[in-house]
mmCIF file of C-alpha atoms in Angstrom:
data_model
loop_
_atom_site.group_PDB
_atom_site.id
_atom_site.type_symbol
_atom_site.label_atom_id
_atom_site.label_comp_id
_atom_site.label_asym_id
_atom_site.label_seq_id
_atom_site.Cartn_x
_atom_site.Cartn_y
_atom_site.Cartn_z
ATOM 1 C CA MET J 24 19.427 4.678 -2.592
ATOM 2 C CA ALA J 25 18.249 6.544 0.621
ATOM 3 C CA GLY J 26 16.304 4.136 2.444
ATOM 4 C CA GLY J 27 17.569 1.535 0.795
ATOM 5 C CA ASP J 28 19.495 -0.685 4.139
ATOM 6 C CA ALA J 29 15.990 0.153 6.492
ATOM 7 C CA GLY J 30 15.050 -2.323 8.188
ATOM 8 C CA ILE J 31 11.449 -2.272 7.123
ATOM 9 C CA GLY J 32 12.481 -2.247 3.738
ATOM 10 C CA ARG J 33 14.832 -6.073 3.405
ATOM 11 C CA ASN J 34 16.073 -8.806 6.342
ATOM 12 C CA ASP J 35 19.849 -11.069 6.320
ATOM 13 C CA SER J 36 17.830 -13.622 4.887
ATOM 14 C CA GLU J 37 16.301 -11.619 2.484
ATOM 15 C CA ALA J 38 19.310 -10.498 0.648
ATOM 16 C CA GLU J 39 20.462 -12.192 -1.911
ATOM 17 C CA TYR J 40 16.894 -12.272 -3.736
ATOM 18 C CA GLY J 41 15.841 -9.225 -1.094
ATOM 19 C CA SER J 42 14.550 -6.866 -2.089
ATOM 20 C CA ALA J 43 16.074 -3.640 -1.847
ATOM 21 C CA VAL J 44 13.441 -0.947 -1.865
ATOM 22 C CA THR J 45 12.280 0.592 1.468
ATOM 23 C CA GLY J 46 8.507 -0.036 1.285
ATOM 24 C CA LEU J 47 4.913 -0.525 2.281
ATOM 25 C CA VAL J 48 2.043 -2.866 -0.269
ATOM 26 C CA PHE J 49 -1.964 -1.202 0.245
ATOM 27 C CA LEU J 50 -3.249 -4.372 -0.407
ATOM 28 C CA SER J 51 -7.009 -6.013 -0.003
ATOM 29 C CA ALA J 52 -9.235 -8.783 -1.846
ATOM 30 C CA SER J 53 -12.247 -7.025 -2.445
ATOM 31 C CA GLY J 54 -13.028 -4.013 -4.566
ATOM 32 C CA GLY J 55 -14.128 -0.419 -3.819
ATOM 33 C CA VAL J 56 -13.319 -1.052 -0.180
ATOM 34 C CA GLY J 57 -10.991 2.505 0.030
ATOM 35 C CA LEU J 58 -7.473 0.938 -0.195
ATOM 36 C CA THR J 59 -5.876 3.910 -3.119
ATOM 37 C CA THR J 60 -7.905 6.193 -1.003
ATOM 38 C CA MET J 61 -6.114 4.866 2.303
ATOM 39 C CA THR J 62 -2.504 4.207 0.536
ATOM 40 C CA ALA J 63 -3.029 8.785 -0.410
ATOM 41 C CA LEU J 64 -3.879 9.267 3.448
ATOM 42 C CA MET J 65 -1.448 7.764 5.228
ATOM 43 C CA ALA J 66 1.181 8.581 2.719
ATOM 44 C CA LYS J 67 -0.405 12.471 3.913
ATOM 45 C CA GLN J 68 0.121 11.422 7.122
ATOM 46 C CA LEU J 69 4.159 10.181 7.594
ATOM 47 C CA ARG J 70 4.892 13.252 5.712
ATOM 48 C CA ASN J 71 3.500 15.204 8.134
ATOM 49 C CA MET J 72 5.875 13.131 10.598
ATOM 50 C CA ALA J 73 8.905 14.560 8.384
ATOM 51 C CA LEU J 74 9.276 11.179 5.911
ATOM 52 C CA SER J 75 10.331 12.114 2.386
ATOM 53 C CA CYS J 76 7.263 9.465 0.683
ATOM 54 C CA ALA J 77 6.082 9.261 -2.645
ATOM 55 C CA LEU J 78 3.660 7.028 -3.974
ATOM 56 C CA VAL J 79 3.592 3.845 -6.132
ATOM 57 C CA ASP J 80 0.086 2.867 -7.780
ATOM 58 C CA LEU J 81 0.929 -1.218 -9.393
ATOM 59 C CA ASP J 82 -3.130 -1.621 -9.497
ATOM 60 C CA LEU J 83 -2.288 -2.993 -12.370
ATOM 61 C CA ASP J 84 -6.131 -3.970 -13.712
ATOM 62 C CA GLY J 85 -7.058 -0.431 -12.703
ATOM 63 C CA GLY J 86 -4.921 1.596 -11.857
ATOM 64 C CA GLY J 87 -6.226 6.233 -11.736
ATOM 65 C CA MET J 88 -4.110 6.908 -8.552
ATOM 66 C CA ASP J 89 -4.061 10.959 -9.987
ATOM 67 C CA VAL J 90 -7.414 11.083 -10.892
ATOM 68 C CA LEU J 91 -8.497 10.273 -6.977
ATOM 69 C CA VAL J 92 -6.019 12.880 -5.579
ATOM 70 C CA GLY J 93 -7.240 14.865 -7.959
ATOM 71 C CA ILE J 94 -3.977 15.588 -9.878
ATOM 72 C CA GLU J 95 -5.400 13.439 -13.265
ATOM 73 C CA GLY J 96 -4.095 16.814 -15.240
ATOM 74 C CA ALA J 97 -0.908 17.486 -13.911
ATOM 75 C CA PRO J 98 2.096 16.869 -16.762
ATOM 76 C CA GLY J 99 3.956 14.412 -15.461
ATOM 77 C CA MET J 100 5.593 10.880 -16.075
ATOM 78 C CA ARG J 101 2.463 8.094 -15.703
ATOM 79 C CA LEU J 102 3.922 4.483 -15.286
ATOM 80 C CA GLY J 103 2.790 2.956 -18.735
ATOM 81 C CA ARG J 104 4.881 5.325 -20.512
ATOM 82 C CA ILE J 105 8.192 4.105 -18.328
ATOM 83 C CA ARG J 106 10.101 1.797 -20.635
ATOM 84 C CA ALA J 107 13.455 0.324 -19.333
ATOM 85 C CA PRO J 108 15.135 -2.980 -21.731
ATOM 86 C CA LEU J 109 17.995 -2.679 -19.615
ATOM 87 C CA GLY J 110 16.997 -3.450 -15.781
ATOM 88 C CA TRP J 111 17.292 0.008 -15.253
ATOM 89 C CA VAL J 112 16.083 3.772 -14.646
ATOM 90 C CA ASP J 113 17.670 7.034 -13.409
ATOM 91 C CA PRO J 114 16.068 7.696 -9.773
ATOM 92 C CA GLN J 115 17.083 11.807 -10.222
ATOM 93 C CA ALA J 116 14.876 11.431 -13.558
ATOM 94 C CA LEU J 117 12.193 10.022 -13.341
ATOM 95 C CA ARG J 118 11.935 12.386 -9.895
ATOM 96 C CA GLU J 119 12.598 15.390 -12.281
ATOM 97 C CA GLU J 120 9.638 14.260 -14.514
ATOM 98 C CA LEU J 121 6.381 12.512 -11.799
ATOM 99 C CA PRO J 122 4.276 15.065 -10.626
ATOM 100 C CA VAL J 123 3.444 15.714 -7.111
ATOM 101 C CA TRP J 124 0.494 15.899 -4.508
ATOM 102 C CA ASP J 125 0.959 17.770 -1.750
ATOM 103 C CA GLY J 126 4.299 17.490 -1.615
ATOM 104 C CA ILE J 127 4.749 14.105 -2.461
ATOM 105 C CA PRO J 128 5.588 12.625 -6.040
ATOM 106 C CA LEU J 129 3.151 10.125 -7.015
ATOM 107 C CA LEU J 130 3.968 7.229 -9.251
ATOM 108 C CA SER J 131 0.638 6.267 -11.220
ATOM 109 C CA ASN J 132 -0.712 3.729 -13.475
ATOM 110 C CA ASP J 133 -2.660 4.640 -16.344
ATOM 111 C CA PRO J 134 -3.211 1.801 -17.853
ATOM 112 C CA TRP J 135 -6.395 2.776 -20.232
ATOM 113 C CA SER J 136 -4.167 4.982 -22.184
ATOM 114 C CA ALA J 137 -0.627 3.242 -22.882
ATOM 115 C CA PRO J 138 0.409 -0.315 -23.923
ATOM 116 C CA PRO J 139 1.527 -2.940 -21.224
ATOM 117 C CA GLN J 140 4.217 -3.239 -19.941
ATOM 118 C CA GLY J 141 7.181 -6.094 -19.064
ATOM 119 C CA TRP J 142 8.091 -7.625 -15.222
ATOM 120 C CA TRP J 143 10.826 -5.411 -16.034
ATOM 121 C CA ASP J 144 9.980 -1.890 -16.818
ATOM 122 C CA VAL J 145 7.308 -2.314 -13.481
ATOM 123 C CA ASP J 146 10.672 -2.897 -11.861
ATOM 124 C CA ALA J 147 12.978 -0.818 -12.646
ATOM 125 C CA ALA J 148 10.529 1.794 -11.711
ATOM 126 C CA VAL J 149 9.769 1.248 -8.348
ATOM 127 C CA SER J 150 13.518 0.433 -8.383
ATOM 128 C CA ALA J 151 13.821 4.030 -9.239
ATOM 129 C CA VAL J 152 11.947 5.883 -7.385
ATOM 130 C CA ALA J 153 13.747 4.645 -4.149
ATOM 131 C CA GLY J 154 16.147 6.075 -5.337
ATOM 132 C CA PHE J 155 14.416 9.503 -4.174
ATOM 133 C CA ALA J 156 12.267 8.859 -1.514
ATOM 134 C CA ASP J 157 12.576 7.147 2.057
ATOM 135 C CA LEU J 158 9.303 5.825 1.888
ATOM 136 C CA LEU J 159 7.173 3.418 -0.555
ATOM 137 C CA LEU J 160 3.989 3.399 -0.267
ATOM 138 C CA ILE J 161 3.165 1.042 -2.936
ATOM 139 C CA ASP J 162 -1.278 0.202 -3.730
ATOM 140 C CA ALA J 163 -1.040 -2.754 -5.085
ATOM 141 C CA GLY J 164 -5.059 -4.301 -5.419
ATOM 142 C CA ARG J 165 -5.356 -7.609 -4.908
ATOM 143 C CA GLY J 166 -1.713 -7.858 -5.276
ATOM 144 C CA GLN J 167 -1.695 -10.451 -9.015
ATOM 145 C CA GLY J 168 -0.083 -9.844 -11.443
ATOM 146 C CA LEU J 169 3.274 -8.274 -9.480
ATOM 147 C CA GLY J 170 5.257 -11.750 -8.261
ATOM 148 C CA ASN J 171 7.966 -11.140 -10.047
ATOM 149 C CA LEU J 172 9.189 -8.135 -9.246
ATOM 150 C CA ARG J 173 12.143 -7.813 -7.033
ATOM 151 C CA SER J 174 11.569 -4.951 -5.995
ATOM 152 C CA LEU J 175 8.133 -5.712 -3.745
ATOM 153 C CA LYS J 176 10.068 -9.032 -3.077
ATOM 154 C CA GLY J 177 9.749 -8.986 1.676
ATOM 155 C CA LEU J 178 8.230 -6.009 1.703
ATOM 156 C CA PRO J 179 5.674 -5.601 4.418
ATOM 157 C CA SER J 180 2.295 -5.266 3.956
ATOM 158 C CA LEU J 181 -1.067 -3.674 5.251
ATOM 159 C CA LEU J 182 -4.083 -5.472 4.158
ATOM 160 C CA MET J 183 -7.846 -3.640 3.903
ATOM 161 C CA VAL J 184 -10.843 -6.145 4.789
ATOM 162 C CA ASP J 185 -14.595 -5.127 4.079
ATOM 163 C CA MET J 186 -15.783 -6.285 7.151
ATOM 164 C CA THR J 187 -18.389 -8.095 5.174
ATOM 165 C CA VAL J 188 -19.143 -12.383 4.704
ATOM 166 C CA LEU J 189 -17.876 -12.470 2.239
ATOM 167 C CA GLY J 190 -14.767 -9.335 1.897
ATOM 168 C CA LEU J 191 -13.640 -11.696 5.293
ATOM 169 C CA ALA J 192 -14.282 -14.564 3.191
ATOM 170 C CA ARG J 193 -12.570 -13.480 0.596
ATOM 171 C CA ALA J 194 -9.169 -11.334 3.097
ATOM 172 C CA LYS J 195 -9.081 -15.154 4.341
ATOM 173 C CA THR J 196 -8.417 -16.212 1.530
ATOM 174 C CA LEU J 197 -5.723 -13.761 -0.192
ATOM 175 C CA LEU J 198 -4.257 -13.898 3.723
ATOM 176 C CA HIS J 199 -3.797 -17.764 3.022
ATOM 177 C CA ALA J 200 -2.492 -17.456 -0.580
ATOM 178 C CA LEU J 201 0.269 -14.770 1.312
ATOM 179 C CA ASN J 202 1.860 -16.761 4.733
ATOM 180 C CA GLY J 203 2.883 -19.331 2.005
ATOM 181 C CA HIS J 204 4.794 -17.376 0.396
ATOM 182 C CA ARG J 205 6.494 -18.141 3.747
ATOM 183 C CA GLY J 206 9.541 -20.114 3.511
ATOM 184 C CA ALA J 207 9.496 -20.445 -0.221
ATOM 185 C CA GLY J 208 12.574 -19.351 -1.228
ATOM 186 C CA ASP J 209 13.143 -17.935 -5.064
ATOM 187 C CA ARG J 210 10.209 -20.432 -6.174
ATOM 188 C CA GLY J 211 7.856 -17.784 -6.387
ATOM 189 C CA GLN J 212 9.252 -15.930 -8.961
ATOM 190 C CA ASP J 213 6.866 -16.796 -11.026
ATOM 191 C CA SER J 214 3.576 -16.509 -8.990
ATOM 192 C CA GLN J 215 0.613 -13.773 -10.230
ATOM 193 C CA LEU J 216 0.853 -13.111 -6.466
ATOM 194 C CA VAL J 217 2.718 -10.255 -4.467
ATOM 195 C CA SER J 218 6.165 -12.229 -2.737
ATOM 196 C CA CYS J 219 5.706 -9.529 -0.126
ATOM 197 C CA ARG J 220 5.308 -10.329 3.471
ATOM 198 C CA PRO J 221 2.219 -11.043 4.741
ATOM 199 C CA PRO J 222 0.217 -8.315 7.027
ATOM 200 C CA MET J 223 1.774 -6.889 9.449
ATOM 201 C CA ALA J 224 -1.819 -4.851 10.619
ATOM 202 C CA LEU J 225 -5.620 -5.249 9.185
ATOM 203 C CA ILE J 226 -7.112 -2.655 8.928
ATOM 204 C CA GLY J 227 -10.903 -3.467 8.867
ATOM 205 C CA MET J 228 -13.608 -1.073 6.738
ATOM 206 C CA MET J 229 -17.626 -1.512 7.471
ATOM 207 C CA PRO J 230 -19.983 -1.061 4.734
ATOM 208 C CA THR J 231 -22.191 1.781 3.741
ATOM 209 C CA GLN J 232 -25.126 0.453 5.842
ATOM 210 C CA HIS J 233 -27.705 0.233 4.478
ATOM 211 C CA ARG J 234 -31.904 -1.602 4.809
ATOM 212 C CA GLY J 235 -30.624 -2.448 7.963
ATOM 213 C CA SER J 236 -27.237 -3.920 7.463
ATOM 214 C CA HIS J 237 -24.063 -2.851 10.413
ATOM 215 C CA GLY J 238 -20.709 -4.968 8.478
ATOM 216 C CA VAL J 239 -19.329 -7.927 10.571
ATOM 217 C CA ASP J 240 -18.342 -7.618 14.242
ATOM 218 C CA PRO J 241 -15.453 -7.422 14.451
ATOM 219 C CA GLU J 242 -14.700 -8.943 17.709
ATOM 220 C CA GLN J 243 -16.596 -11.842 15.078
ATOM 221 C CA ALA J 244 -14.346 -11.396 12.652
ATOM 222 C CA GLU J 245 -10.646 -12.015 14.072
ATOM 223 C CA GLU J 246 -12.723 -15.284 14.561
ATOM 224 C CA PHE J 247 -13.022 -16.414 11.198
ATOM 225 C CA LEU J 248 -9.741 -14.895 10.478
ATOM 226 C CA GLY J 249 -7.895 -16.010 13.353
ATOM 227 C CA ARG J 250 -6.117 -12.654 13.755
ATOM 228 C CA SER J 251 -6.182 -9.355 15.303
ATOM 229 C CA VAL J 252 -8.781 -6.472 13.076
ATOM 230 C CA ASP J 253 -6.260 -3.893 14.043
ATOM 231 C CA VAL J 254 -7.963 -0.722 12.977
ATOM 232 C CA VAL J 255 -11.352 -0.324 12.105
ATOM 233 C CA LEU J 256 -13.154 2.679 10.292
ATOM 234 C CA LYS J 257 -16.486 4.155 8.571
ATOM 235 C CA PRO J 258 -16.681 5.286 5.372
ATOM 236 C CA GLN J 259 -17.013 9.323 5.749
ATOM 237 C CA PRO J 260 -19.402 10.965 2.967
ATOM 238 C CA LYS J 261 -17.699 13.962 2.911
ATOM 239 C CA LEU J 262 -14.130 12.399 2.104
ATOM 240 C CA SER J 263 -16.621 9.688 -0.784
ATOM 241 C CA ALA J 264 -18.154 13.022 -1.681
ATOM 242 C CA SER J 265 -15.013 15.512 -2.050
ATOM 243 C CA VAL J 266 -12.843 11.835 -4.509
ATOM 244 C CA LEU J 267 -16.466 11.442 -6.686
ATOM 245 C CA ASP J 268 -17.013 15.047 -7.695
ATOM 246 C CA GLY J 269 -13.390 15.386 -8.622
ATOM 247 C CA ARG J 270 -11.888 16.449 -5.721
ATOM 248 C CA GLY J 271 -9.348 14.807 -4.996
ATOM 249 C CA LEU J 272 -8.399 14.069 -1.314
ATOM 250 C CA GLU J 273 -8.465 17.533 0.558
ATOM 251 C CA ARG J 274 -7.390 16.616 3.760
ATOM 252 C CA VAL J 275 -7.836 13.328 6.410
ATOM 253 C CA PRO J 276 -10.675 12.711 8.200
ATOM 254 C CA ARG J 277 -10.303 13.886 11.924
ATOM 255 C CA ALA J 278 -11.763 10.576 12.497
ATOM 256 C CA TYR J 279 -8.835 8.847 10.156
ATOM 257 C CA ALA J 280 -6.521 10.701 11.401
ATOM 258 C CA ARG J 281 -6.655 9.117 15.462
ATOM 259 C CA ALA J 282 -7.913 5.938 14.468
ATOM 260 C CA LEU J 283 -4.489 5.273 12.233
ATOM 261 C CA GLN J 284 -1.759 7.389 14.286
ATOM 262 C CA PRO J 285 -0.751 4.392 16.611
ATOM 263 C CA LEU J 286 -0.109 2.332 12.956
ATOM 264 C CA VAL J 287 1.951 5.729 11.329
ATOM 265 C CA GLU J 288 3.554 5.905 14.916
ATOM 266 C CA ARG J 289 5.067 2.576 14.541
ATOM 267 C CA ILE J 290 5.780 2.368 11.025
ATOM 268 C CA ALA J 291 7.600 5.907 11.191
ATOM 269 C CA GLY J 292 9.382 3.958 14.145
ATOM 270 C CA MET J 293 10.322 1.312 12.115
ATOM 271 C CA VAL J 294 12.763 3.854 9.259
ATOM 272 C CA VAL J 295 16.069 4.156 9.702
ATOM 273 C CA VAL J 296 17.679 5.653 6.846
ATOM 274 C CA GLY J 297 20.432 4.976 5.819
ATOM 275 C CA GLU J 298 21.220 1.959 8.965
ATOM 276 C CA ARG J 299 19.973 -1.658 9.370
ATOM 277 C CA LYS J 300 17.637 -2.387 11.844
ATOM 278 C CA GLU J 301 16.606 -5.470 12.616
ATOM 279 C CA GLU J 302 13.297 -5.758 14.209
ATOM 280 C CA PRO J 303 11.036 -6.731 12.006
ATOM 281 C CA VAL J 304 7.679 -4.927 11.652
ATOM 282 C CA SER J 305 4.730 -6.199 12.894
ATOM 283 C CA SER J 306 1.739 -5.227 14.344
ATOM 284 C CA ARG J 307 3.301 -6.570 18.444
ATOM 285 C CA GLY J 308 2.193 -3.714 20.008
ATOM 286 C CA LEU J 309 -0.639 -1.910 18.373
ATOM 287 C CA THR J 310 -3.798 -2.579 19.613
ATOM 288 C CA ARG J 311 -7.306 -2.860 17.200
ATOM 289 C CA SER J 312 -8.836 0.405 17.486
ATOM 290 C CA GLU J 313 -12.473 0.602 17.928
ATOM 291 C CA ALA J 314 -14.719 1.641 14.746
ATOM 292 C CA VAL J 315 -14.184 5.418 14.259
ATOM 293 C CA LYS J 316 -17.890 7.237 15.047
#
């Protein structure tokens, strides 16, 4: 399995129950903050650093990553069509059936077009995608309904934070829940919340300016959350218009690329294919970017 032993995916203490997948779980406690967009854009940046990336859409209630990036009409396998009664899917066969966005294989979730699956089907699908990619970038939405997935257990996560009062309150609740998984062993197997590691980094998204509201100041947000917000971004109207008009994600906005580059480089540096790397992924060495102009 490509990248299966890389330190970003697992460590020795998780060897018995931990994931054999090399990946990052993207989470947000708030809807509409741009989580799916961020997952796709970071995959594009990492691919530009010669990493073999794949995108997995595990937002079970929402989904539609193929629509967002503009390839909804492309033929190929979607998550809802995968059935794995024996808990295994052939990686190469799946690779040949997945649609590709800008050189990145994409396993999208279209819950409106398929009946609900068993968790074992989803787990097998994620493991299969990991069989042909160095790094999976997984849009997990709010993280709900994914607690049984062993393929995600112990993976590092990134949390997108809506920089509003309500968004921060929701983010703090999710952070508390993720921290609660620490040291729980296999007892969290029946939990509805994904069993990934607490976030290695927080990406704040400022709200669209409306009636004089400019969002919560990053320093105040850090004080409330009790940890640093590593990158703070502002909405990009051209990016939003591209998605809403059905043109997909045409490019990474320059402001986003600059602000996210330190985090992207750190992630890329943690992926060592075929070699165990014991250093855990964390936010050490990252400094919070100023809100982009």
